[in-house]
CSV table of C-alpha atoms and ligand atoms in Angstrom, one decimal:
chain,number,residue,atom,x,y,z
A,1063,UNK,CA,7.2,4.8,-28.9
A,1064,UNK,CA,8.2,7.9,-26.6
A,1065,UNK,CA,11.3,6.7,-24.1
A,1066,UNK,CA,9.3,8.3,-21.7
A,1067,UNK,CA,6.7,5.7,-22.3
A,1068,UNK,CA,8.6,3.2,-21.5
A,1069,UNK,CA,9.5,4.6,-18.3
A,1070,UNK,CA,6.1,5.1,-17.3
A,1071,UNK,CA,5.2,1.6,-18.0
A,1072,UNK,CA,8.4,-0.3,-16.0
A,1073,UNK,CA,7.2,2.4,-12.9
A,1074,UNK,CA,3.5,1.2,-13.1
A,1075,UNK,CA,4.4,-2.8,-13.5
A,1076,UNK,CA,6.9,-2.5,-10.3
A,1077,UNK,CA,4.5,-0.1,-8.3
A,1078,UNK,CA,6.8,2.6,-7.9
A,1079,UNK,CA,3.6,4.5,-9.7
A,1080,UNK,CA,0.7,2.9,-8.0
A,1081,UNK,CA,-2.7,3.5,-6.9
A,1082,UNK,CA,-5.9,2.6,-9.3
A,1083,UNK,CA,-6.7,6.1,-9.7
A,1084,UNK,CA,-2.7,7.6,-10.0
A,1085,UNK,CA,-2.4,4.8,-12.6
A,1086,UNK,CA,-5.4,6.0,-15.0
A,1087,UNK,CA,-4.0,9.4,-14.5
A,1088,UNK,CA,-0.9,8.3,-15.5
A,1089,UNK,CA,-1.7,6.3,-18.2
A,1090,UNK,CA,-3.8,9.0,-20.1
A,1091,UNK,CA,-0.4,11.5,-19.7
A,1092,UNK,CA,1.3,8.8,-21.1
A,1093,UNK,CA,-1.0,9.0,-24.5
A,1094,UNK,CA,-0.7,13.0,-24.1
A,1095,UNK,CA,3.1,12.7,-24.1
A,1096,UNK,CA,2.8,10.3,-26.8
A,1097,UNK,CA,1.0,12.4,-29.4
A,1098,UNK,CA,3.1,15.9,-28.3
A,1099,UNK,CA,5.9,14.0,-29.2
A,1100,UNK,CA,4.2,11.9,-32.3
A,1101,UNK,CA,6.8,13.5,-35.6
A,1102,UNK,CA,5.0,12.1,-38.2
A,1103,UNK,CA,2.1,13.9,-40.8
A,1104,UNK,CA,0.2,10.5,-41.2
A,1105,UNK,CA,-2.9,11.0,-39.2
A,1106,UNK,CA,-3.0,6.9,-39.9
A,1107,UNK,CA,0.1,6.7,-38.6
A,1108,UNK,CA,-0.6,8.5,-35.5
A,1109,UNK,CA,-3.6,6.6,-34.5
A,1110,UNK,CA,-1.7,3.4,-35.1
A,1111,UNK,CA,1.2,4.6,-32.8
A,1112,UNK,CA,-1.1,5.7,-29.9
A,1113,UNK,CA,-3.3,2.5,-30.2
A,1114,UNK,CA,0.3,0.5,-30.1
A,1115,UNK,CA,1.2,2.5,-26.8
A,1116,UNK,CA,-2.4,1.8,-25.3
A,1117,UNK,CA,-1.8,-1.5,-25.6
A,1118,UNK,CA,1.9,-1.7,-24.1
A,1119,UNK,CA,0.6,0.1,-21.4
A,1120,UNK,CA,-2.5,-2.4,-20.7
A,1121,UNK,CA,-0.2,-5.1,-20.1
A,1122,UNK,CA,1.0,-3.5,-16.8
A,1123,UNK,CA,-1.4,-4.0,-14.5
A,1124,UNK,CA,-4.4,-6.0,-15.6
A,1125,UNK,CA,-6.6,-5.6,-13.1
A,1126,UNK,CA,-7.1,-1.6,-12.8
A,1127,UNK,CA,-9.9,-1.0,-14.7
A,1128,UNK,CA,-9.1,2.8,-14.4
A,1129,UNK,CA,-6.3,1.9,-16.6
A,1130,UNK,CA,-8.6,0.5,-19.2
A,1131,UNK,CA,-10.9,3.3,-18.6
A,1132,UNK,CA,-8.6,6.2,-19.2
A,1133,UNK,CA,-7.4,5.0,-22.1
A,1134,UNK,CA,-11.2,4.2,-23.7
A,1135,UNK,CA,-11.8,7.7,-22.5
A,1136,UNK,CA,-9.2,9.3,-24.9
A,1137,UNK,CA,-9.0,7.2,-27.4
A,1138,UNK,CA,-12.8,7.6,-27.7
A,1139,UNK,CA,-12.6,11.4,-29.0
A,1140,UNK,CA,-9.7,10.4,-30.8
A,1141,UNK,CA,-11.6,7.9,-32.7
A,1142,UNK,CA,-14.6,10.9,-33.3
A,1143,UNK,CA,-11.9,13.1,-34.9
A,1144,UNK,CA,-10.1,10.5,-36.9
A,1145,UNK,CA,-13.9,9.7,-38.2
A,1146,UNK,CA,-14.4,13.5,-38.4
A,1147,UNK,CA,-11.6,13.7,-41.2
A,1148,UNK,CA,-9.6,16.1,-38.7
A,1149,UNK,CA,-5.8,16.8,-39.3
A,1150,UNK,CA,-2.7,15.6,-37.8
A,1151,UNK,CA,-2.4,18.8,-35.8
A,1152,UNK,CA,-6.2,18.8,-34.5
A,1153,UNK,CA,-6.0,14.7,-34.0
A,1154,UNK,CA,-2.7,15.8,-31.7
A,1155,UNK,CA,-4.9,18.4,-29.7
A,1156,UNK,CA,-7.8,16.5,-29.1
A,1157,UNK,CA,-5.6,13.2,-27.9
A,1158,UNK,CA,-3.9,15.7,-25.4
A,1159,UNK,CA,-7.1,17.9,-24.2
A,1160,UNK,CA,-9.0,14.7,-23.3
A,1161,UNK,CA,-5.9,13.2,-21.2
A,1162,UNK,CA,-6.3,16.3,-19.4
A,1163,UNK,CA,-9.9,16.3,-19.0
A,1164,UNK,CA,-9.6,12.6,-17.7
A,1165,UNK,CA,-6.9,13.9,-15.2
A,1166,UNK,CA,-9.3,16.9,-14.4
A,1167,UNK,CA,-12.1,14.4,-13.7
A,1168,UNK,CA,-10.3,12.2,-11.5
A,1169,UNK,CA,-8.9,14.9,-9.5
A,1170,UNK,CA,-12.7,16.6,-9.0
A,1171,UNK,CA,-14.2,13.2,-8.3
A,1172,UNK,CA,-11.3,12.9,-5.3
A,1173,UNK,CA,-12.9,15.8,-3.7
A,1174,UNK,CA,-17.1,14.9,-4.8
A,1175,UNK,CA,-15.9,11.2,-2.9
A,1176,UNK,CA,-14.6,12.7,-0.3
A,1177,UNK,CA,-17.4,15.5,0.5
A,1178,UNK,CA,-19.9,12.9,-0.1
A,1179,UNK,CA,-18.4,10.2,2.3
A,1180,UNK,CA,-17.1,12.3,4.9
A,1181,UNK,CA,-20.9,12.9,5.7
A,1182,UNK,CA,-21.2,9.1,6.7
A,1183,UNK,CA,-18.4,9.6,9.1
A,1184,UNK,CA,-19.7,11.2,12.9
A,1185,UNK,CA,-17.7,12.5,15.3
A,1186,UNK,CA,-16.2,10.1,17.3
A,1187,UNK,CA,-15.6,7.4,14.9
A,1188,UNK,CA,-13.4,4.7,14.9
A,1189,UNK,CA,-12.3,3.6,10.9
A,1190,UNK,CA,-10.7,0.4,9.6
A,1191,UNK,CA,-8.9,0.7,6.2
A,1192,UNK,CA,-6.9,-1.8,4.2
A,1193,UNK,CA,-4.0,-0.7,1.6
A,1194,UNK,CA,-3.3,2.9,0.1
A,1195,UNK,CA,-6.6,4.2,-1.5
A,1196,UNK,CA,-6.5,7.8,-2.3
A,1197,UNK,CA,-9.8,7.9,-2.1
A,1198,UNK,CA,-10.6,6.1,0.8
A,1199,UNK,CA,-8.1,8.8,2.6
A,1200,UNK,CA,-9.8,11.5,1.2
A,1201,UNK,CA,-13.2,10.7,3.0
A,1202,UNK,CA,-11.0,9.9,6.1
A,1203,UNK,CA,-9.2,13.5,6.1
A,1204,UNK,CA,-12.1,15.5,5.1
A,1205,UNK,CA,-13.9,14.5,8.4
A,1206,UNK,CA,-10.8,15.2,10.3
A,1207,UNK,CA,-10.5,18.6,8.4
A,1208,UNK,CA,-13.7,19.2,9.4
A,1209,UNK,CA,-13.0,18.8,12.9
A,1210,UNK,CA,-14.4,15.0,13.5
A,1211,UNK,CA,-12.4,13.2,15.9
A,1212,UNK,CA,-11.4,10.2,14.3
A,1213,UNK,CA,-9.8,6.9,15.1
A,1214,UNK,CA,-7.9,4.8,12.2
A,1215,UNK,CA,-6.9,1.2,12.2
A,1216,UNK,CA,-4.7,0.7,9.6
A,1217,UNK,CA,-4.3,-3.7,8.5
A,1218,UNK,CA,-0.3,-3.8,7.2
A,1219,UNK,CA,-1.2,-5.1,3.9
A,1220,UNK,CA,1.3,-7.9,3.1
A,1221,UNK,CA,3.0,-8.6,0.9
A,1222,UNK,CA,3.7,-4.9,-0.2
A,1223,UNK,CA,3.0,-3.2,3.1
A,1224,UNK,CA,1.0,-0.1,1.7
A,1225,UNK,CA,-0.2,-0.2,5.5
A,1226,UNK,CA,2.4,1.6,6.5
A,1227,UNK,CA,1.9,4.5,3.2
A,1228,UNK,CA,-1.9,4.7,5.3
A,1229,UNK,CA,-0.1,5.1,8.4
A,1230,UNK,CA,2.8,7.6,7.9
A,1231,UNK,CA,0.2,9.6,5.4
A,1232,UNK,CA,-2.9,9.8,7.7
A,1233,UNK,CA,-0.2,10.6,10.7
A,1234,UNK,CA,1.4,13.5,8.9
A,1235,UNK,CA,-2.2,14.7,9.5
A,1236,UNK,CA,-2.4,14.4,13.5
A,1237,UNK,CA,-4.7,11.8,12.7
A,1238,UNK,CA,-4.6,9.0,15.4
A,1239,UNK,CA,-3.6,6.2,13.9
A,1240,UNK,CA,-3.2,2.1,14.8
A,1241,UNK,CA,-1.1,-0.3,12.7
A,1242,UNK,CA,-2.0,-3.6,13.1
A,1243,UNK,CA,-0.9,-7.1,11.3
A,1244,UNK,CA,-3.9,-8.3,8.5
A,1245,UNK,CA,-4.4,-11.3,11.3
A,1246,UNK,CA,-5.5,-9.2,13.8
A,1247,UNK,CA,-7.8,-7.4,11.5
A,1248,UNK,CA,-10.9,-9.8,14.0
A,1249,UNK,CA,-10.0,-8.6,16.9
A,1250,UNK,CA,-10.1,-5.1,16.4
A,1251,UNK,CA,-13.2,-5.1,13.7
A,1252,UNK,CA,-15.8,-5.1,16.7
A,1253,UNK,CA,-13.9,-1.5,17.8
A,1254,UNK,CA,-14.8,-0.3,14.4
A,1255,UNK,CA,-17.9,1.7,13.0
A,1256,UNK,CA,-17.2,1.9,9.3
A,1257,UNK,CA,-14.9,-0.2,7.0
A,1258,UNK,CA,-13.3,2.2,4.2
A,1259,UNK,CA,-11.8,0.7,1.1
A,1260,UNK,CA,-10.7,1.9,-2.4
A,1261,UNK,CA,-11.1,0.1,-5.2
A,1262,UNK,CA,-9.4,-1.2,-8.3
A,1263,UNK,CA,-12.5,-2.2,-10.2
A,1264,UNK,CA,-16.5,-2.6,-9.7
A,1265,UNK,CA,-18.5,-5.0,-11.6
A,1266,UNK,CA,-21.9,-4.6,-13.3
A,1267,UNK,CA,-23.5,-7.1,-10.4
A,1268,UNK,CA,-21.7,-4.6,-7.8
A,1269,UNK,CA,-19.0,-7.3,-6.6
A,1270,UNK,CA,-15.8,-5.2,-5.4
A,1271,UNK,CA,-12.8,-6.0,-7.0
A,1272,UNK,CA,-9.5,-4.6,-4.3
A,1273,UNK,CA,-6.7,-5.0,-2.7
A,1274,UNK,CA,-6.3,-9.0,-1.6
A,1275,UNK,CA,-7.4,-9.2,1.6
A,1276,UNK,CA,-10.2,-7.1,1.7
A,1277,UNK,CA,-13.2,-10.1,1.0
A,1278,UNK,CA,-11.6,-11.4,4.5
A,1279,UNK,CA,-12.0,-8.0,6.5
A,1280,UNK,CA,-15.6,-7.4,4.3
A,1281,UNK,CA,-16.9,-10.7,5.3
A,1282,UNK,CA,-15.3,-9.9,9.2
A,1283,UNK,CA,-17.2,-6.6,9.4
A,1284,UNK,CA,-20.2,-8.3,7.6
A,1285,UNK,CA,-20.2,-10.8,10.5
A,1286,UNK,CA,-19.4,-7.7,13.3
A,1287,UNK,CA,-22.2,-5.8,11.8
A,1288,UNK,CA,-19.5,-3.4,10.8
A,1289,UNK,CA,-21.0,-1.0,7.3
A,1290,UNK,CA,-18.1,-2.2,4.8
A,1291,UNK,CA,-17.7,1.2,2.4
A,1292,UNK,CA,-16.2,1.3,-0.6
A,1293,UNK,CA,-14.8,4.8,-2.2
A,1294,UNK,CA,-15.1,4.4,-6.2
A,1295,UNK,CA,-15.0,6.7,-8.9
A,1296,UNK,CA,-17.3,5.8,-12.0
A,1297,UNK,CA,-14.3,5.5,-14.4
A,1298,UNK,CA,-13.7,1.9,-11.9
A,1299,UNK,CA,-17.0,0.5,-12.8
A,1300,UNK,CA,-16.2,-2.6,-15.4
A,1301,UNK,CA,-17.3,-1.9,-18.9
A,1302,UNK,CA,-16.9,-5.4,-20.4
A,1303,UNK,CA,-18.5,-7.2,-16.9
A,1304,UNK,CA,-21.6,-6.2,-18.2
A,1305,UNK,CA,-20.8,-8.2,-20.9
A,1306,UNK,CA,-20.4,-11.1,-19.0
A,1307,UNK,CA,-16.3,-10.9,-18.7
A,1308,UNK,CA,-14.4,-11.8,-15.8
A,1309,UNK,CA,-11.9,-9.5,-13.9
A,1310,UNK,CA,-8.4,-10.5,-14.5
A,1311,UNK,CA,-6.5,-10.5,-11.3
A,1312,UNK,CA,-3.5,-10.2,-11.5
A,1313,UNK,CA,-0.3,-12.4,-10.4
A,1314,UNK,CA,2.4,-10.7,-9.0
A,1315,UNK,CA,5.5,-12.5,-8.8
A,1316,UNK,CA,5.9,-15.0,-5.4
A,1317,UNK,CA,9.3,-13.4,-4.3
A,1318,UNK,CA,7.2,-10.2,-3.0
A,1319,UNK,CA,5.8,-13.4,-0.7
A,1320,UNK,CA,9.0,-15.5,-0.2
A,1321,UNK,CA,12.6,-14.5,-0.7
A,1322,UNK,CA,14.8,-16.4,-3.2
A,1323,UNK,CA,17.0,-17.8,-0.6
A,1324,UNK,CA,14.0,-19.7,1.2
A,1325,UNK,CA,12.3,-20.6,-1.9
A,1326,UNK,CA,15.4,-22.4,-3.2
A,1327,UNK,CA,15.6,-23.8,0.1
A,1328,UNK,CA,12.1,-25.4,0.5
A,1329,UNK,CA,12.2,-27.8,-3.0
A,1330,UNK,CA,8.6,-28.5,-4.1
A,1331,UNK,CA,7.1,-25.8,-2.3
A,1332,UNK,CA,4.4,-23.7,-4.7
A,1333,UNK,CA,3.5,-20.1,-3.8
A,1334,UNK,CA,0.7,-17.9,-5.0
A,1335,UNK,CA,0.5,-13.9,-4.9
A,1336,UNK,CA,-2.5,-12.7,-6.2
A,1337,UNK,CA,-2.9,-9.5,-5.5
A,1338,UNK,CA,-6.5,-8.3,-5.3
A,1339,UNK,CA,-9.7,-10.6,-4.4
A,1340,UNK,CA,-13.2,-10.4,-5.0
A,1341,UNK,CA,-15.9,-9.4,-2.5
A,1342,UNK,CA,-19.3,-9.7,-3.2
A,1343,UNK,CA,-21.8,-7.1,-3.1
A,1344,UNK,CA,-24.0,-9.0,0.3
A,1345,UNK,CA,-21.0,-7.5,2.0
A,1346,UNK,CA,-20.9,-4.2,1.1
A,1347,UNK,CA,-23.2,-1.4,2.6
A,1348,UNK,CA,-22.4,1.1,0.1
A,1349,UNK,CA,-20.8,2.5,-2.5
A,1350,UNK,CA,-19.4,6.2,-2.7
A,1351,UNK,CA,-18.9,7.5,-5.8
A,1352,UNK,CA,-18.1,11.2,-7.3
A,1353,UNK,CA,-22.0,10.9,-8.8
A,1354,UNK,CA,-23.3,10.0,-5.1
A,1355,UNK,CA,-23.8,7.2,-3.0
A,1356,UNK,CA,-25.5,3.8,-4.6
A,1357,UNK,CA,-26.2,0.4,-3.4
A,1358,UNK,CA,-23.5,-2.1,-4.9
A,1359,UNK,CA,-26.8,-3.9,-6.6
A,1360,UNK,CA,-26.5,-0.1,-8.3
A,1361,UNK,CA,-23.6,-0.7,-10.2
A,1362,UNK,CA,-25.3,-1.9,-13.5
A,1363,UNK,CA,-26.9,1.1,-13.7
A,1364,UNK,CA,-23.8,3.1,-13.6
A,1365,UNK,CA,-22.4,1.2,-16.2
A,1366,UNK,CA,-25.4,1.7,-18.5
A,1367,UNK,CA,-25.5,5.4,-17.8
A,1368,UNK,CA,-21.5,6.4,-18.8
A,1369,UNK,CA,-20.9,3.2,-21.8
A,1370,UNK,CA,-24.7,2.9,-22.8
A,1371,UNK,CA,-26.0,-0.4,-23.5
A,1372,UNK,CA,-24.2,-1.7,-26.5
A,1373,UNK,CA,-22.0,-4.9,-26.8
A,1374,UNK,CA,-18.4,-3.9,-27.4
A,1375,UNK,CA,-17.8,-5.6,-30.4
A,1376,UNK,CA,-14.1,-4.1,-30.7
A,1377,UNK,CA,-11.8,-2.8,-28.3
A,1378,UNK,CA,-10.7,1.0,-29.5
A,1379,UNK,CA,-6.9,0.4,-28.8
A,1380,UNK,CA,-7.3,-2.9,-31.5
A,1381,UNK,CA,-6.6,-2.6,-35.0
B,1455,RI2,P1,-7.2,4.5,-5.2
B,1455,RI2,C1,-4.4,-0.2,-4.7
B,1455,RI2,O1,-3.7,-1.1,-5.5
B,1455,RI2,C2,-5.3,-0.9,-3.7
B,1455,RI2,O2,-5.9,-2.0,-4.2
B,1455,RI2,C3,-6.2,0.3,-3.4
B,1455,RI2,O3,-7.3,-0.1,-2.7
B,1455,RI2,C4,-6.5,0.7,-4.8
B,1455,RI2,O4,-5.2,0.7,-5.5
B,1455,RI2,C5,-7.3,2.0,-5.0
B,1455,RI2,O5,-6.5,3.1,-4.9
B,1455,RI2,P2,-2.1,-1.1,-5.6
B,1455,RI2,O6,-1.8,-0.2,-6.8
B,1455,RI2,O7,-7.5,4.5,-6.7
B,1455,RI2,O8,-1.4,-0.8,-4.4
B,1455,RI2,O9,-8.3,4.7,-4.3
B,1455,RI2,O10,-2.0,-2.5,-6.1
B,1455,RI2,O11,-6.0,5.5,-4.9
């Protein structure tokens, strides 16, 4: 495997790259720098080496089903090649024009999202946002671009703090801006019109899978009669859900909650760092994707339109 790779991989698992979207962009450059560096003249060979790299890089974040996706999307048209009989050469091309196309897509559908939900967002609007979602920024800034005058509140997001990335980013726009602690996020839902959230996966039955801490501030603005939006390109709707499979959330380690020195401290004491939740589709108003808007309940169709209906009896990065 390509050193680079390997790089890549240690960046996404300690969030220096992070992001669900940055990280299925990054993922299928990974495969593209893969095969531009693959030697070999095996065209076996080849497809074993970038199935071996797509699974090394699945293990870094589990629950980014734009990960997942990326990687299905290229390894898909490899696979129709590799059936096709095609040459080494050709097998190269096609792994590295689809990583691009994915990239393409994903940078396309940040600017469909954010046409499309800027037009939910009047003038005079005050916004709550949780984490760093590219795409829930993008709706944010397009109305501000387009001379809406906005209000943000910005929850800190603990343990990582990507609060303050919301903060410093949507400031560098003269965007007026309000970081507060994920407590307070109560008190100041009632000042709030919309709720705008990223997301790191969607499941068939529409339930949100995001940053942890966003089923609280869903269920808060559910209660405040707050509309709870979530900004999601297709390539985060959950193949295998359909299927009946769970979300893996992952488990980050508990010294991003605690540090060593207290831990060691406090004998006995058990600490748990999940870092995304799950919030059911009753408490979501909509979904914006780079196709249009859809009910959560939606989802499945979504799913059915870009996989089909069919069981996935193997994965395409197994052997
Ligand atoms: P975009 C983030 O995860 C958050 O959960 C955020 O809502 C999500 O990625 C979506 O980001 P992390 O990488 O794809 O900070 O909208 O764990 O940019």
């Amino acid at each position: 495997m390509d050193k680079q790779i390997l790089q890549i991989a240690q960046d996404i698992k300690e969030m220096k790259i992070r992001g669900a979207a940055k990280i299925g962009r990054t993922v299928a450059t990974a495969l593209k720098i893969e095969a531009e560096n693959f030697k070999g003249k095996d065209t076996n060979e080849f497809i074993k080496d970038i199935k071996e790299t797509s699974r090394f890089l699945l293990e870094t974040r589990p629950t980014a089903v734009s990960l997942e996706n990326a990687l299905r999307f290229v390894l898909l048209e490899l696979n129709k090649g590799f059936t096709n009989g095609e040459d080494i050469d050709t097998l190269k091309k096609i792994t590295i024009n689809a990583a691009d196309e994915f990239c393409e897509n994903s940078n396309l559908a940040l600017e469909r999202i954010a046409e499309i939900g800027s037009k939910r967002i009047r003038d005079g609007d005050v916004i709550f946002t949780h984490c760093n979602s590219s795409m829930a920024l993008a709706i944010i800034k397009k109305a501000h671009r387009d001379g809406k005058k906005i209000k943000v509140f910005a929850d800190e997001t603990r343990p990582r703090l990507q609060g303050l990335l919301t903060a410093k980013e949507l400031l560098e726009e003269g965007i007026d801006v309000t970081l507060i602690v994920d407590s307070a996020a109560r008190i100041f839902i009632r000042e709030a019109d919309h709720v705008i959230i990223g997301a790191d996966a969607v499941a068939a039955n529409g339930a949100v899978v995001n940053k942890v801490g966003t089923a609280t501030l869903a269920s808060i603005a559910h209660e405040a009669r707050v509309k709870v939006i979530v900004a999601a390109e297709t390539y985060k709707f959950h193949p295998q859900t359909y299927c009946g499979e769970l979300i893996e959330i992952e488990e980050r380690d508990i010294f991003e909650v605690i540090s060593e020195e207290d831990y060691k401290k406090l004998k006995g004491l058990k600490v748990k760092n999940p870092a995304f939740d799950v919030t059911p589709p009753e408490f979501i108003d909509l979904i914006v994707t780079e196709k249009g808007i859809i009910a959560p309940q939606a989802a499945i169709l979504v799913l059915k339109e870009t996989y089909g209906l069919g069981l996935f009896e193997k994965e395409l990065w197994e052997d």
